[in-house]
Short mmCIF file of C-alpha atoms and ligand atoms in Angstrom, two decimals:
data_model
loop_
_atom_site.label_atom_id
_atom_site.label_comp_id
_atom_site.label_asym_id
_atom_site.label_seq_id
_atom_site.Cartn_x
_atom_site.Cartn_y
_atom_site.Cartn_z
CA UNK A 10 -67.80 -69.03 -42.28
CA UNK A 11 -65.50 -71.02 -44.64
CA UNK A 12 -62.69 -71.14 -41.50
CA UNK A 13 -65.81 -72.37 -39.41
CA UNK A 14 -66.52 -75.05 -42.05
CA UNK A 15 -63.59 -76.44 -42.35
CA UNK A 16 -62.89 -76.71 -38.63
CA UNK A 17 -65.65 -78.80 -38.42
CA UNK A 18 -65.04 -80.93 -41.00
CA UNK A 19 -61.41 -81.49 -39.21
CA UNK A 20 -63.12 -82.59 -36.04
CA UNK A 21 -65.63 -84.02 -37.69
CA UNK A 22 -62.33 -86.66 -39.14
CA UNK A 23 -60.17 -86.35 -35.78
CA UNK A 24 -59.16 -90.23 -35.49
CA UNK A 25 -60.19 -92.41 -32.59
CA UNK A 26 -57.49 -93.45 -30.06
CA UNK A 27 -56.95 -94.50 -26.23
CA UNK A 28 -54.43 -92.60 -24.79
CA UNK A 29 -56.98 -90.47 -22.57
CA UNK A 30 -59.20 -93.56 -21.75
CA UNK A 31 -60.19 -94.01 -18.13
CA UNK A 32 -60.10 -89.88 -17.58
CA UNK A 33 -62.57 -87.69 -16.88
CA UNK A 34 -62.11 -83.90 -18.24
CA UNK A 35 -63.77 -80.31 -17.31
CA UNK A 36 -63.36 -78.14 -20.15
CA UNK A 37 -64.61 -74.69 -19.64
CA UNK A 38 -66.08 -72.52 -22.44
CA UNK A 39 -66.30 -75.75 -24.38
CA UNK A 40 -69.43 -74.80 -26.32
CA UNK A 41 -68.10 -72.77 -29.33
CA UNK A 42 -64.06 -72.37 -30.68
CA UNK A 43 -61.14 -73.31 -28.78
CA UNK A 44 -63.02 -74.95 -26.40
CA UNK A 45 -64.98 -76.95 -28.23
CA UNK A 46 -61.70 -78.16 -30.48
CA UNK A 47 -60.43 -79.45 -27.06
CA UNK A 48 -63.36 -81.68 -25.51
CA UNK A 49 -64.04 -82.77 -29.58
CA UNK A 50 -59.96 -83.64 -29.22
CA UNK A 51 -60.06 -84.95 -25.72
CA UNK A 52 -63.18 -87.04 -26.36
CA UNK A 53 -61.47 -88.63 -29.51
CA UNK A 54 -58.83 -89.98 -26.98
CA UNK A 55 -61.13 -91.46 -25.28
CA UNK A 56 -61.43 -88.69 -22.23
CA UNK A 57 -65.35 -88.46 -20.33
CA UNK A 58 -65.49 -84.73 -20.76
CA UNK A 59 -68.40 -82.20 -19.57
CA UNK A 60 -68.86 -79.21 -22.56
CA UNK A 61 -70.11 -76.18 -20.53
CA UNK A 62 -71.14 -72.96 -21.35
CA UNK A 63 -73.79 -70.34 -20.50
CA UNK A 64 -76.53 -71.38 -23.58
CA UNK A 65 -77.32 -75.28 -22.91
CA UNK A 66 -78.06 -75.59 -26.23
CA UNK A 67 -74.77 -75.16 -27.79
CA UNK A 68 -73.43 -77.13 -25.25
CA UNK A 69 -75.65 -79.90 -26.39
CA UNK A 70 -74.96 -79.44 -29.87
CA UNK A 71 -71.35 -80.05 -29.22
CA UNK A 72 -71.84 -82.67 -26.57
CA UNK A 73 -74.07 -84.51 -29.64
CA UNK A 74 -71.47 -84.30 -31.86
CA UNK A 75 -69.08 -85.94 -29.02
CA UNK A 76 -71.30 -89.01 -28.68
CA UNK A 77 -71.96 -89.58 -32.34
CA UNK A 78 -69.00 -90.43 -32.82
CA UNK A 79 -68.90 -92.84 -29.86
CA UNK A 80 -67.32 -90.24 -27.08
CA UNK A 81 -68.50 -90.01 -23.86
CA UNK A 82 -69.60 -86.20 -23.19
CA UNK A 83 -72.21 -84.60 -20.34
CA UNK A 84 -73.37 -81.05 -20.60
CA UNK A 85 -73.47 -78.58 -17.71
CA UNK A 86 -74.09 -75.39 -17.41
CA UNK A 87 -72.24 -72.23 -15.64
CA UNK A 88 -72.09 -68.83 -15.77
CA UNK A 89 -68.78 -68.40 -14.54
CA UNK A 90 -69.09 -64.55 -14.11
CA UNK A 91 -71.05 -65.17 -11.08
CA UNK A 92 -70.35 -64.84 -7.18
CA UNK A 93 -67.52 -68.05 -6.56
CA UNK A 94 -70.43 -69.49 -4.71
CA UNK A 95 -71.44 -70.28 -7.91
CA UNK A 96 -68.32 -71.95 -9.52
CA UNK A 97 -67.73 -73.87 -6.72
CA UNK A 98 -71.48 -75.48 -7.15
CA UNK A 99 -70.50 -75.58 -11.06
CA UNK A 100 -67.69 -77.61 -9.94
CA UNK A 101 -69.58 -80.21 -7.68
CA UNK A 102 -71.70 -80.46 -10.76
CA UNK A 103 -69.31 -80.98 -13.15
CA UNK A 104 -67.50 -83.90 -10.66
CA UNK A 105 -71.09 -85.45 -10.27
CA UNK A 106 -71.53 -85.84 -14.02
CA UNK A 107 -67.99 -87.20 -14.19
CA UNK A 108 -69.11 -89.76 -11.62
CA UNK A 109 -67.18 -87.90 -8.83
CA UNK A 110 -63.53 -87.02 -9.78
CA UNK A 111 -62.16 -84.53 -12.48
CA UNK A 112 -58.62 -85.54 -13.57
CA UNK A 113 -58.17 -82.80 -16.28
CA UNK A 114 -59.63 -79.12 -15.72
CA UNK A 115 -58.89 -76.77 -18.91
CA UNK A 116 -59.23 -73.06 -17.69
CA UNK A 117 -60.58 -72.20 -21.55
CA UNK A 118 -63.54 -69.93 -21.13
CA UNK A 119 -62.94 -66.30 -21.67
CA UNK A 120 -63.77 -62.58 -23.12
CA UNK A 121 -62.22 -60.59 -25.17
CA UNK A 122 -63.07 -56.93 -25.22
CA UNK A 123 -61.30 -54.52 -27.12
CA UNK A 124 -61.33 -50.74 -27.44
CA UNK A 125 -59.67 -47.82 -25.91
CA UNK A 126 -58.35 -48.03 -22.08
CA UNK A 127 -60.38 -44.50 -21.84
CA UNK A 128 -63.57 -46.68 -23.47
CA UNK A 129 -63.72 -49.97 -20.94
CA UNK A 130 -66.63 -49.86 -19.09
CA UNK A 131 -67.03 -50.99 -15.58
CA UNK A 132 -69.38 -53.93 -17.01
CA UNK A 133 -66.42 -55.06 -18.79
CA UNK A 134 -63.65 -54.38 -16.41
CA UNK A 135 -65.63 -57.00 -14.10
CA UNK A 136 -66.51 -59.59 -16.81
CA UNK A 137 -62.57 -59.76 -17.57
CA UNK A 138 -61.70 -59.63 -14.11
CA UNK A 139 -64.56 -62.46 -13.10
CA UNK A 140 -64.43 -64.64 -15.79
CA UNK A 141 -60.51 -64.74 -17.00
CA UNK A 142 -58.58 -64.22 -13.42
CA UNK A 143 -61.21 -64.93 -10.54
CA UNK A 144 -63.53 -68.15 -12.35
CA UNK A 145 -59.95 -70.17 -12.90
CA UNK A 146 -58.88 -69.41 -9.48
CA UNK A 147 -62.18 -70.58 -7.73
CA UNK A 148 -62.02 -73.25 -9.68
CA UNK A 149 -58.64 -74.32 -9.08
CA UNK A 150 -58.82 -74.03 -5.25
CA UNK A 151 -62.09 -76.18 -5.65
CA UNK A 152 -60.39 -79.28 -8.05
CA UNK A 153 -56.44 -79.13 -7.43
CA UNK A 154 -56.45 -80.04 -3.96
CA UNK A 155 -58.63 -82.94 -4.85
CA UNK A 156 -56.18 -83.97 -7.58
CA UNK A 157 -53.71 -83.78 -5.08
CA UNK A 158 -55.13 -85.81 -2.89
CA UNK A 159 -55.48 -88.44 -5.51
CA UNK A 160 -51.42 -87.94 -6.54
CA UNK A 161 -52.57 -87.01 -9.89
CA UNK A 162 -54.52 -84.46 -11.75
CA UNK A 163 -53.66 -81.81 -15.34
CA UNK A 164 -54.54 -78.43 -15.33
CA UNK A 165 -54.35 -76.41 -18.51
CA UNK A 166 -54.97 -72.79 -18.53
CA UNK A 167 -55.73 -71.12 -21.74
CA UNK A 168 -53.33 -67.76 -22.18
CA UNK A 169 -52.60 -65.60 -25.58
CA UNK A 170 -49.87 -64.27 -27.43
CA UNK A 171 -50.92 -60.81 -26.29
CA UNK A 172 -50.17 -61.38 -22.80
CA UNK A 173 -46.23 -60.88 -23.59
CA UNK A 174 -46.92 -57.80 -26.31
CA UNK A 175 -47.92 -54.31 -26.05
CA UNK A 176 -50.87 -54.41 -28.37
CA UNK A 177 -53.15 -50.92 -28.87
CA UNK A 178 -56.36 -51.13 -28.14
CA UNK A 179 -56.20 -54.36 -25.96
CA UNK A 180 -54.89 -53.16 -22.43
CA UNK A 181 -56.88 -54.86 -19.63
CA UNK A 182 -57.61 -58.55 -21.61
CA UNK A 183 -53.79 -59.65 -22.07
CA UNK A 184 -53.46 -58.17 -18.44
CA UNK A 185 -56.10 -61.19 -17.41
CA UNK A 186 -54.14 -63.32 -19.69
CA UNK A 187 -50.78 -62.38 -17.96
CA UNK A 188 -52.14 -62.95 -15.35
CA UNK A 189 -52.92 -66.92 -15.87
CA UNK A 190 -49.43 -67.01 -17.22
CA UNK A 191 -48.17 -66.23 -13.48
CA UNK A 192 -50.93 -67.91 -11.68
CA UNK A 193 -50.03 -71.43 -13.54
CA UNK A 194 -46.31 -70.91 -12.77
CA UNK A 195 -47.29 -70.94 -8.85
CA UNK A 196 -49.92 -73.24 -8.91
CA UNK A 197 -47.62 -75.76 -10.76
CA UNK A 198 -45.14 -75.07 -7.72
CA UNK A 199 -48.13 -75.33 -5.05
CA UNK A 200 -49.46 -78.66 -6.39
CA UNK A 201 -46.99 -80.32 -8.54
CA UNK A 202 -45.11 -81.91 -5.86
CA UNK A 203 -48.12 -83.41 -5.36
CA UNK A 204 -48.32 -85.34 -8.96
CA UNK A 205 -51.02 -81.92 -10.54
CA UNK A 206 -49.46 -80.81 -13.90
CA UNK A 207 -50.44 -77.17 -14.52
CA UNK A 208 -49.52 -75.37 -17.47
CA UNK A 209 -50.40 -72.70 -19.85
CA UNK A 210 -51.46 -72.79 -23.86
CA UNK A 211 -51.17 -69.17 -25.32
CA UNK A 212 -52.72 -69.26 -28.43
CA UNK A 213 -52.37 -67.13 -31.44
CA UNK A 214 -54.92 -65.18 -33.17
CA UNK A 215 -57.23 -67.89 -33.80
CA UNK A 216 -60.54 -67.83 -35.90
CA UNK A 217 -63.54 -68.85 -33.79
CA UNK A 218 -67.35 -67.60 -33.44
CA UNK A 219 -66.05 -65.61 -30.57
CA UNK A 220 -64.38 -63.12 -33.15
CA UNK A 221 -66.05 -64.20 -36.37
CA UNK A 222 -66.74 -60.56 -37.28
CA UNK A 223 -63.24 -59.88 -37.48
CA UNK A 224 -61.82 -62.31 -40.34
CA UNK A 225 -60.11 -59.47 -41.67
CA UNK A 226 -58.35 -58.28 -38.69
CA UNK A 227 -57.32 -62.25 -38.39
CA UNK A 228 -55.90 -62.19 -41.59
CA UNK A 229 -54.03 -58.84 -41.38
CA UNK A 230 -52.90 -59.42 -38.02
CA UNK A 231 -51.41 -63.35 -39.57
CA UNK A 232 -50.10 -62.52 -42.92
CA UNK A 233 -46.87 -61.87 -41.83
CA UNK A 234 -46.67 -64.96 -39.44
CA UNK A 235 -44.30 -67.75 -39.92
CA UNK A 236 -47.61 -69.62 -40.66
CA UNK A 237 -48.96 -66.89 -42.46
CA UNK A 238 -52.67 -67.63 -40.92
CA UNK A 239 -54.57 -67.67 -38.17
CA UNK A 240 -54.31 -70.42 -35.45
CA UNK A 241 -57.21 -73.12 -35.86
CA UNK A 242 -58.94 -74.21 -33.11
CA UNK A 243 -57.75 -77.57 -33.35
CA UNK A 244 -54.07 -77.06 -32.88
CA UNK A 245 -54.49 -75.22 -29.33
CA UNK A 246 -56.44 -79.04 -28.82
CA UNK A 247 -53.72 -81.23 -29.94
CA UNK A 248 -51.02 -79.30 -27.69
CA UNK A 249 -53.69 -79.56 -24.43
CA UNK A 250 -54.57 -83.44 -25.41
CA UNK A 251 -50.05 -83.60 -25.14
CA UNK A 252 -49.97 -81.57 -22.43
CA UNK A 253 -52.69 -83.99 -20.25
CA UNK A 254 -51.37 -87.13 -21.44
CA UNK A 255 -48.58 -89.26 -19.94
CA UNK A 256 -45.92 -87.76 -22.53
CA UNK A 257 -45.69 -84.75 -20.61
CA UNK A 258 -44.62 -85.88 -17.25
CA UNK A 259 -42.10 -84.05 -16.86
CA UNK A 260 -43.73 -80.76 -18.32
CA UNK A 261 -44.50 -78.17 -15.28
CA UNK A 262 -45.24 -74.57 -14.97
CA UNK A 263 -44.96 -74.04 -19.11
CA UNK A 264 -46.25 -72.03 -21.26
CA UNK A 265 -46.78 -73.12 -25.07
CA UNK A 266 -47.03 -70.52 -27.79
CA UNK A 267 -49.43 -71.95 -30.50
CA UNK A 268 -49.42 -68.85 -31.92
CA UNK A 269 -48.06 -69.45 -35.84
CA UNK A 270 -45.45 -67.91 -34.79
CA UNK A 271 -46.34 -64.26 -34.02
CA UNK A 272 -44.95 -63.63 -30.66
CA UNK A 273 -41.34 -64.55 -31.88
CA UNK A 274 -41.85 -62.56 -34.96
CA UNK A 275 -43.47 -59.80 -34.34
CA UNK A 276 -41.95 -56.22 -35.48
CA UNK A 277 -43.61 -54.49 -33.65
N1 NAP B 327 -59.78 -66.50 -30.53
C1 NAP B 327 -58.56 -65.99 -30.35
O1 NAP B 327 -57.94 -65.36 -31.25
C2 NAP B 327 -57.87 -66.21 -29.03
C3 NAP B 327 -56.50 -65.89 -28.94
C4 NAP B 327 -55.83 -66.10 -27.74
C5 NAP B 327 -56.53 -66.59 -26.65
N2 NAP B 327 -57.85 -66.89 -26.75
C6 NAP B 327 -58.55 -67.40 -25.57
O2 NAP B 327 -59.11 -68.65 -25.88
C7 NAP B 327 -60.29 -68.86 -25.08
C8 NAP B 327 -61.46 -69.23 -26.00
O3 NAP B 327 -61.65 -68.21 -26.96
P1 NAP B 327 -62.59 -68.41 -28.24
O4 NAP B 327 -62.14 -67.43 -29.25
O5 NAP B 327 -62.70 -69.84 -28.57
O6 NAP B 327 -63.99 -67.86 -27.65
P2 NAP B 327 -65.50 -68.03 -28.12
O7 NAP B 327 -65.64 -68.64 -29.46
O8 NAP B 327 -66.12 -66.68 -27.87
O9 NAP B 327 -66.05 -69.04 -27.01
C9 NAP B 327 -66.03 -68.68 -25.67
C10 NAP B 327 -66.55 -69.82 -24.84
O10 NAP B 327 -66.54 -69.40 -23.46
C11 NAP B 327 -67.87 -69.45 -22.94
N3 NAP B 327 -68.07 -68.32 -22.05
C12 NAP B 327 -67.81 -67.02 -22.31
N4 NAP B 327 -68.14 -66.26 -21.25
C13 NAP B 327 -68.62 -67.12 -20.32
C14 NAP B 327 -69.14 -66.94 -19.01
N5 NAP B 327 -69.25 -65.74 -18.45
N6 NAP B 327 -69.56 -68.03 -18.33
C15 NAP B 327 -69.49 -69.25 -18.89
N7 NAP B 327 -68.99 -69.49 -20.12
C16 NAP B 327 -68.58 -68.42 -20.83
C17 NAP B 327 -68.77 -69.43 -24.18
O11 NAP B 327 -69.97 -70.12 -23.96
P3 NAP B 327 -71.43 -69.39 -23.93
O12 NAP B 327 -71.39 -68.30 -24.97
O13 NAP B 327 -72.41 -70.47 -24.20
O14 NAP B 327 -71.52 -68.89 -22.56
C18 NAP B 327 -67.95 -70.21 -25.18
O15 NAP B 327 -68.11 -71.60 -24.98
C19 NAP B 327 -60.49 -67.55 -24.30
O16 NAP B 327 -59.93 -67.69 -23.02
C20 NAP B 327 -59.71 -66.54 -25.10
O17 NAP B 327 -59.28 -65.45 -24.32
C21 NAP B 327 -58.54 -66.71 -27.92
#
């Protein structure tokens, strides 16, 4: 609760500048944590960004907070578990909100079940595989091309630090995240030529609503970190808002650890 308060009172501060002015950013899961840190971060540069979600109404609350402080922010809905019929009409929403053209996608939204392999269940299994693998895909296919098209375009898909670590407990979810890690590598081959950045954030463990009954866990898992915490929200945001500006033109196919340092650590 404390972690949560002080995030917001961080983006509640985040200084105004220009450097995303004139682009229009999708940000998926951008209703609560990580997500939200990035269209609050984007938005401060001056990016249009749509804050999406399944409940409208935390959406709005973020996309509220956007525009207060003089950001330009549209909310819109997805459930991004569904059939890809689904995304794809997500998508022509999101574009029409953005007055036709998405120049930065962030691949954020995701779940995070934990438990025994033997313990998954099949509702699950399909969640992960729909909503961390399959949503980014369909939604790439949809948007790249387009930013191809256009000879310009950033895509940045949100990974973890357990995707390159053998943690118990959490098999399938850094297999999705693994996963993104590979599928960014060839879509930055596929469509860079073509002017489309795509790259990869891996955060750390990071303290958001999404796992806000484990502040414990957090802590033990971080105490032994380099930074000796867990990751805020709002760093994994100032390495996308890089990563989608100009300063990273030459920055393909990457992955950044903002992790505090656990993945280069780690004993064990
Ligand atoms: N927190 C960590 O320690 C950590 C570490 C490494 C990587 N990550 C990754 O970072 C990303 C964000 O995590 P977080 O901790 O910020 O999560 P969070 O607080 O639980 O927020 C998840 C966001 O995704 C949306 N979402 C979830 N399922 C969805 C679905 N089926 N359809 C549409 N939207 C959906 C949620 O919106 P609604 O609830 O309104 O649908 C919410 O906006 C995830 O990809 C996660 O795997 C997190």
């Amino acid at each position: 609760m404390q972690q949560n308060q002080a995030l917001q009172e961080l983006l509640e501060a985040l200084p105004a500048d220009e450097r995303l002015r004139g682009r229009t950013a999708l940000i998926t899961g951008s209703s609560s944590g990580i997500g939200e840190a990035i269209a609050k971060v984007l938005a401060a540069s001056g990016a249009e960004v749509v804050v999406s979600g399944r409940n409208s109404d935390r959406a709005g609350a973020v996309a509220d907070a956007i525009r207060a402080k003089g950001g330009t922010a549209h909310v819109v809905t997805a459930t991004l578990d569904a059939e890809p019929s689904e995304i794809r009409e997500f998508a022509a929403r999101a574009e029409a909100a953005l007055g036709g053209s998405i120049d930065i996608l962030v691949n954020n939204a995701g779940v995070y079940p934990g438990g025994s392999t033997a313990d998954v269940t099949d509702e699950e299994m399909q969640a992960l595989w729909a909503t961390n693998i399959r949503a980014p895909h369909v939604l790439v296919a949809t948007l790249a091309p387009r930013m191809a098209e256009r000879g310009h375009g950033s895509i940045v898909n949100i990974g973890s630090w357990m995707a390159r670590v053998g943690v118990p407990y959490m098999a399938l979810y850094p297999a999705t995240k693994a996963a993104i890690e590979q599928l960014t590598r060839a879509w930055a081959a596929e469509y860079g030529p073509s002017g489309v950045h795509v790259n990869t954030v891996a955060p750390g463990a990071t303290a958001t609503p999404g796992n806000g009954a484990f502040v414990d866990v957090l802590a033990a898992m971080t105490k032994d970190t380099p930074a000796g915490a867990p990751v805020r929200p709002i760093d994994i945001a100032y390495a996308v808002r890089w990563l989608v500006s100009d300063e990273a033109a030459f920055v393909h196919g990457a992955t950044f650890d903002i992790d505090g340092g656990i993945d280069a650590t780690r004993m064990r």
